[in-house]
């Protein structure tokens, strides 16, 4: 099982999903194993993310507990908001059943 997991993670780590899109997954060990941006390293523990990421991760957990789905979000990060440690985050959840 560990070998299969590592093969999937390696494949996804090499995949690209647009200019700035990030792909990450979670498991019950609370890790985000896959990412394409250096700011969100592979294997980062969910408890160590900032408040903006926490909003999205909470929606991912809710979607998973509901049987799966997609969480789409947009994050606007300007120099001013970055200096203030803030940014604007909008997230929406879509179930696998189309709802």
Tab-separated table of N, CA and C in Angstrom:
chain	number	residue	atom	x	y	z
A	1	UNK	N	0.819	-1.194	0.000
A	1	UNK	CA	0.000	0.000	0.000
A	1	UNK	C	0.866	1.261	0.000
A	2	UNK	N	1.932	1.257	0.784
A	2	UNK	CA	2.807	2.428	0.849
A	2	UNK	C	3.467	2.690	-0.499
A	3	UNK	N	3.838	1.623	-1.210
A	3	UNK	CA	4.465	1.790	-2.527
A	3	UNK	C	3.480	2.393	-3.526
A	4	UNK	N	2.240	1.921	-3.502
A	4	UNK	CA	1.218	2.478	-4.398
A	4	UNK	C	0.965	3.948	-4.082
A	5	UNK	N	0.879	4.265	-2.815
A	5	UNK	CA	0.651	5.654	-2.399
A	5	UNK	C	1.776	6.547	-2.911
A	6	UNK	N	3.009	6.094	-2.760
A	6	UNK	CA	4.154	6.886	-3.199
A	6	UNK	C	4.157	7.066	-4.717
A	7	UNK	N	3.784	6.031	-5.463
A	7	UNK	CA	3.721	6.143	-6.924
A	7	UNK	C	2.679	7.177	-7.351
A	8	UNK	N	1.522	7.146	-6.709
A	8	UNK	CA	0.470	8.123	-7.028
A	8	UNK	C	0.928	9.533	-6.671
A	9	UNK	N	1.516	9.700	-5.502
A	9	UNK	CA	1.989	11.019	-5.079
A	9	UNK	C	3.055	11.563	-6.025
A	10	UNK	N	3.963	10.706	-6.465
A	10	UNK	CA	5.001	11.145	-7.400
A	10	UNK	C	4.396	11.570	-8.727
A	11	UNK	N	3.416	10.811	-9.212
A	11	UNK	CA	2.752	11.170	-10.473
A	11	UNK	C	2.040	12.518	-10.346
A	12	UNK	N	1.270	12.682	-9.298
A	12	UNK	CA	0.529	13.926	-9.105
A	12	UNK	C	1.456	15.113	-8.863
A	13	UNK	N	2.574	14.887	-8.208
A	13	UNK	CA	3.524	15.969	-7.957
A	13	UNK	C	4.114	16.520	-9.244
A	14	UNK	N	4.208	15.700	-10.278
A	14	UNK	CA	4.742	16.145	-11.567
A	14	UNK	C	3.678	16.773	-12.451
A	15	UNK	N	2.419	16.591	-12.118
A	15	UNK	CA	1.318	17.102	-12.937
A	15	UNK	C	1.156	18.599	-12.728
A	16	UNK	N	0.699	19.288	-13.774
A	16	UNK	CA	0.463	20.723	-13.685
A	16	UNK	C	-0.990	21.003	-14.017
A	17	UNK	N	-1.585	21.943	-13.308
A	17	UNK	CA	-3.013	22.203	-13.401
A	17	UNK	C	-3.289	23.677	-13.610
A	18	UNK	N	-2.681	24.265	-14.609
A	18	UNK	CA	-2.857	25.694	-14.847
A	18	UNK	C	-1.646	26.463	-14.364
A	19	UNK	N	-1.735	27.768	-14.430
A	19	UNK	CA	-0.586	28.605	-14.078
A	19	UNK	C	-0.260	28.594	-12.595
A	20	UNK	N	-1.263	28.740	-11.759
A	20	UNK	CA	-1.019	28.849	-10.318
A	20	UNK	C	-1.862	27.890	-9.500
A	21	UNK	N	-2.457	26.921	-10.137
A	21	UNK	CA	-3.340	26.009	-9.417
A	21	UNK	C	-2.531	25.056	-8.551
A	22	UNK	N	-3.122	24.677	-7.454
A	22	UNK	CA	-2.494	23.755	-6.521
A	22	UNK	C	-3.378	22.525	-6.415
A	23	UNK	N	-2.768	21.367	-6.420
A	23	UNK	CA	-3.493	20.132	-6.157
A	23	UNK	C	-2.972	19.594	-4.841
A	24	UNK	N	-3.876	19.361	-3.924
A	24	UNK	CA	-3.438	18.660	-2.731
A	24	UNK	C	-4.532	17.727	-2.279
A	25	UNK	N	-4.115	16.681	-1.621
A	25	UNK	CA	-5.049	15.702	-1.101
A	25	UNK	C	-4.836	15.586	0.389
A	26	UNK	N	-5.749	14.926	1.006
A	26	UNK	CA	-5.592	14.714	2.438
A	26	UNK	C	-5.941	13.269	2.762
A	27	UNK	N	-5.392	12.806	3.813
A	27	UNK	CA	-5.730	11.480	4.302
A	27	UNK	C	-6.100	11.627	5.776
A	28	UNK	N	-6.428	10.551	6.391
A	28	UNK	CA	-6.870	10.631	7.778
A	28	UNK	C	-5.728	10.925	8.734
A	29	UNK	N	-4.507	10.970	8.208
A	29	UNK	CA	-3.373	11.359	9.043
A	29	UNK	C	-3.195	12.871	9.043
A	30	UNK	N	-4.080	13.595	8.345
A	30	UNK	CA	-4.076	15.058	8.346
A	30	UNK	C	-2.833	15.651	7.690
A	31	UNK	N	-2.453	15.132	6.533
A	31	UNK	CA	-1.334	15.697	5.783
A	31	UNK	C	-1.815	16.129	4.411
A	32	UNK	N	-1.169	17.126	3.847
A	32	UNK	CA	-1.443	17.520	2.468
A	32	UNK	C	-0.265	17.049	1.631
A	33	UNK	N	-0.368	15.873	1.030
A	33	UNK	CA	0.807	15.255	0.425
A	33	UNK	C	1.219	15.770	-0.939
A	34	UNK	N	0.373	16.459	-1.667
A	34	UNK	CA	0.699	16.831	-3.037
A	34	UNK	C	0.545	18.332	-3.215
A	35	UNK	N	1.504	18.935	-3.860
A	35	UNK	CA	1.393	20.358	-4.144
A	35	UNK	C	2.318	20.723	-5.283
A	36	UNK	N	1.991	21.792	-5.980
A	36	UNK	CA	2.882	22.229	-7.041
A	36	UNK	C	3.590	23.531	-6.701
A	37	UNK	N	3.218	24.187	-5.639
A	37	UNK	CA	3.872	25.434	-5.268
A	37	UNK	C	4.734	25.229	-4.030
A	38	UNK	N	5.908	25.824	-4.038
A	38	UNK	CA	6.829	25.671	-2.924
A	38	UNK	C	6.301	26.209	-1.607
A	39	UNK	N	5.361	27.147	-1.665
A	39	UNK	CA	4.824	27.725	-0.433
A	39	UNK	C	3.981	26.728	0.347
A	40	UNK	N	3.554	25.680	-0.307
A	40	UNK	CA	2.730	24.655	0.335
A	40	UNK	C	3.419	23.309	0.140
A	41	UNK	N	4.426	23.008	0.950
A	41	UNK	CA	5.225	21.814	0.706
A	41	UNK	C	4.454	20.520	0.904
A	42	UNK	N	4.838	19.542	0.090
A	42	UNK	CA	4.266	18.205	0.201
A	42	UNK	C	4.471	17.707	1.624
A	43	UNK	N	3.430	17.127	2.190
A	43	UNK	CA	3.519	16.571	3.524
A	43	UNK	C	3.255	17.547	4.654
A	44	UNK	N	2.853	18.755	4.335
A	44	UNK	CA	2.579	19.746	5.379
A	44	UNK	C	1.380	19.295	6.210
A	45	UNK	N	1.484	19.388	7.503
A	45	UNK	CA	0.408	18.961	8.392
A	45	UNK	C	-0.682	20.026	8.413
A	46	UNK	N	-1.930	19.596	8.316
A	46	UNK	CA	-3.043	20.536	8.244
A	46	UNK	C	-3.112	21.478	9.439
A	47	UNK	N	-2.706	21.034	10.583
A	47	UNK	CA	-2.777	21.886	11.772
A	47	UNK	C	-1.838	23.082	11.671
A	48	UNK	N	-0.880	23.038	10.752
A	48	UNK	CA	0.115	24.102	10.643
A	48	UNK	C	-0.179	25.106	9.537
A	49	UNK	N	-1.383	25.114	8.984
A	49	UNK	CA	-1.706	26.046	7.909
A	49	UNK	C	-2.289	27.331	8.487
A	50	UNK	N	-2.256	28.402	7.670
A	50	UNK	CA	-2.778	29.678	8.147
A	50	UNK	C	-4.307	29.695	8.105
A	51	UNK	N	-4.900	30.770	8.608
A	51	UNK	CA	-6.360	30.872	8.719
A	51	UNK	C	-7.043	30.822	7.363
A	52	UNK	N	-6.417	31.375	6.331
A	52	UNK	CA	-7.014	31.364	4.996
A	52	UNK	C	-7.105	29.939	4.452
A	53	UNK	N	-6.030	29.198	4.597
A	53	UNK	CA	-6.034	27.811	4.131
A	53	UNK	C	-6.986	26.963	4.968
A	54	UNK	N	-7.114	27.269	6.237
A	54	UNK	CA	-7.991	26.498	7.127
A	54	UNK	C	-9.433	26.529	6.630
A	55	UNK	N	-9.891	27.675	6.116
A	55	UNK	CA	-11.259	27.788	5.589
A	55	UNK	C	-11.472	26.777	4.469
A	56	UNK	N	-10.532	26.714	3.553
A	56	UNK	CA	-10.642	25.787	2.425
A	56	UNK	C	-10.538	24.347	2.909
A	57	UNK	N	-9.602	24.061	3.785
A	57	UNK	CA	-9.420	22.697	4.267
A	57	UNK	C	-10.648	22.204	5.021
A	58	UNK	N	-11.291	23.073	5.779
A	58	UNK	CA	-12.525	22.682	6.464
A	58	UNK	C	-13.600	22.284	5.459
A	59	UNK	N	-13.693	23.010	4.337
A	59	UNK	CA	-14.670	22.666	3.301
A	59	UNK	C	-14.317	21.342	2.628
A	60	UNK	N	-13.035	21.067	2.466
A	60	UNK	CA	-12.602	19.794	1.885
A	60	UNK	C	-13.011	18.640	2.791
A	61	UNK	N	-12.797	18.800	4.086
A	61	UNK	CA	-13.182	17.756	5.038
A	61	UNK	C	-14.688	17.530	5.003
A	62	UNK	N	-15.478	18.608	4.955
A	62	UNK	CA	-16.938	18.470	4.884
A	62	UNK	C	-17.360	17.736	3.612
A	63	UNK	N	-16.728	18.061	2.490
A	63	UNK	CA	-17.055	17.382	1.229
A	63	UNK	C	-16.708	15.905	1.311
A	64	UNK	N	-15.568	15.583	1.899
A	64	UNK	CA	-15.155	14.183	2.029
A	64	UNK	C	-16.115	13.409	2.919
A	65	UNK	N	-16.517	14.004	4.012
A	65	UNK	CA	-17.440	13.325	4.932
A	65	UNK	C	-18.823	13.142	4.323
A	66	UNK	N	-19.161	13.985	3.346
A	66	UNK	CA	-20.455	13.868	2.663
A	66	UNK	C	-20.390	12.868	1.512
A	67	UNK	N	-19.276	12.191	1.355
A	67	UNK	CA	-19.154	11.185	0.312
A	67	UNK	C	-18.278	11.606	-0.854
A	68	UNK	N	-17.682	12.770	-0.781
A	68	UNK	CA	-16.772	13.229	-1.833
A	68	UNK	C	-17.308	14.447	-2.537
A	69	UNK	N	-16.450	15.106	-3.250
A	69	UNK	CA	-16.853	16.286	-3.985
A	69	UNK	C	-15.658	17.130	-4.349
A	70	UNK	N	-15.935	18.336	-4.773
A	70	UNK	CA	-14.896	19.265	-5.182
A	70	UNK	C	-15.049	20.554	-4.395
A	71	UNK	N	-13.948	21.149	-4.042
A	71	UNK	CA	-13.956	22.460	-3.413
A	71	UNK	C	-13.189	23.391	-4.339
A	72	UNK	N	-13.851	24.425	-4.768
A	72	UNK	CA	-13.242	25.408	-5.662
A	72	UNK	C	-13.111	26.712	-4.895
A	73	UNK	N	-11.974	27.364	-5.024
A	73	UNK	CA	-11.817	28.630	-4.323
A	73	UNK	C	-10.937	29.575	-5.123
A	74	UNK	N	-11.094	30.839	-4.823
A	74	UNK	CA	-10.266	31.890	-5.407
A	74	UNK	C	-9.657	32.666	-4.260
A	75	UNK	N	-8.389	32.939	-4.384
A	75	UNK	CA	-7.688	33.685	-3.342
A	75	UNK	C	-7.028	34.894	-3.972
A	76	UNK	N	-7.339	36.056	-3.477
A	76	UNK	CA	-6.761	37.298	-3.971
A	76	UNK	C	-5.731	37.776	-2.964
A	77	UNK	N	-4.498	37.865	-3.398
A	77	UNK	CA	-3.419	38.248	-2.501
A	77	UNK	C	-2.667	39.427	-3.107
A	78	UNK	N	-2.888	40.603	-2.582
A	78	UNK	CA	-2.185	41.792	-3.053
A	78	UNK	C	-1.026	42.097	-2.114
A	79	UNK	N	-0.138	42.964	-2.529
A	79	UNK	CA	0.981	43.332	-1.657
A	79	UNK	C	0.494	43.931	-0.346
A	80	UNK	N	-0.537	44.762	-0.406
A	80	UNK	CA	-1.063	45.388	0.812
A	80	UNK	C	-1.654	44.347	1.752
A	81	UNK	N	-2.445	43.418	1.204
A	81	UNK	CA	-3.052	42.411	2.073
A	81	UNK	C	-1.997	41.444	2.594
A	82	UNK	N	-0.991	41.175	1.780
A	82	UNK	CA	0.082	40.296	2.238
A	82	UNK	C	0.831	40.951	3.402
A	83	UNK	N	1.099	42.244	3.299
A	83	UNK	CA	1.790	42.962	4.369
A	83	UNK	C	0.968	42.943	5.655
A	84	UNK	N	-0.352	42.971	5.516
A	84	UNK	CA	-1.234	42.941	6.686
A	84	UNK	C	-1.518	41.518	7.146
A	85	UNK	N	-0.978	40.524	6.410
A	85	UNK	CA	-1.228	39.131	6.760
A	85	UNK	C	-2.633	38.695	6.424
A	86	UNK	N	-3.250	39.358	5.433
A	86	UNK	CA	-4.632	39.046	5.077
A	86	UNK	C	-4.753	38.863	3.575
A	87	UNK	N	-5.802	38.251	3.164
A	87	UNK	CA	-6.141	38.092	1.765
A	87	UNK	C	-7.614	37.779	1.688
A	88	UNK	N	-8.165	37.824	0.522
A	88	UNK	CA	-9.586	37.536	0.362
A	88	UNK	C	-9.743	36.115	-0.153
A	89	UNK	N	-10.613	35.352	0.472
A	89	UNK	CA	-10.815	33.956	0.100
A	89	UNK	C	-12.297	33.692	-0.079
A	90	UNK	N	-12.655	33.138	-1.223
A	90	UNK	CA	-14.037	32.724	-1.483
A	90	UNK	C	-13.993	31.257	-1.880
A	91	UNK	N	-14.793	30.443	-1.226
A	91	UNK	CA	-14.788	29.010	-1.511
A	91	UNK	C	-16.203	28.514	-1.719
A	92	UNK	N	-16.342	27.532	-2.592
A	92	UNK	CA	-17.635	26.878	-2.792
A	92	UNK	C	-17.401	25.382	-2.891
A	93	UNK	N	-18.399	24.615	-2.508
A	93	UNK	CA	-18.299	23.163	-2.483
A	93	UNK	C	-19.286	22.561	-3.464
A	94	UNK	N	-18.849	21.538	-4.187
A	94	UNK	CA	-19.693	20.838	-5.149
A	94	UNK	C	-19.624	19.349	-4.843
A	95	UNK	N	-20.762	18.720	-4.653
A	95	UNK	CA	-20.768	17.296	-4.348
A	95	UNK	C	-20.536	16.491	-5.613
A	96	UNK	N	-20.143	15.252	-5.450
A	96	UNK	CA	-19.946	14.373	-6.599
A	96	UNK	C	-21.261	14.048	-7.273
A	97	UNK	N	-22.361	14.161	-6.522
A	97	UNK	CA	-23.668	13.876	-7.077
A	97	UNK	C	-24.226	15.002	-7.915
A	98	UNK	N	-23.459	16.058	-8.120
A	98	UNK	CA	-23.896	17.167	-8.954
A	98	UNK	C	-24.622	18.258	-8.196
A	99	UNK	N	-24.732	18.143	-6.858
A	99	UNK	CA	-25.452	19.132	-6.069
A	99	UNK	C	-24.619	20.234	-5.550
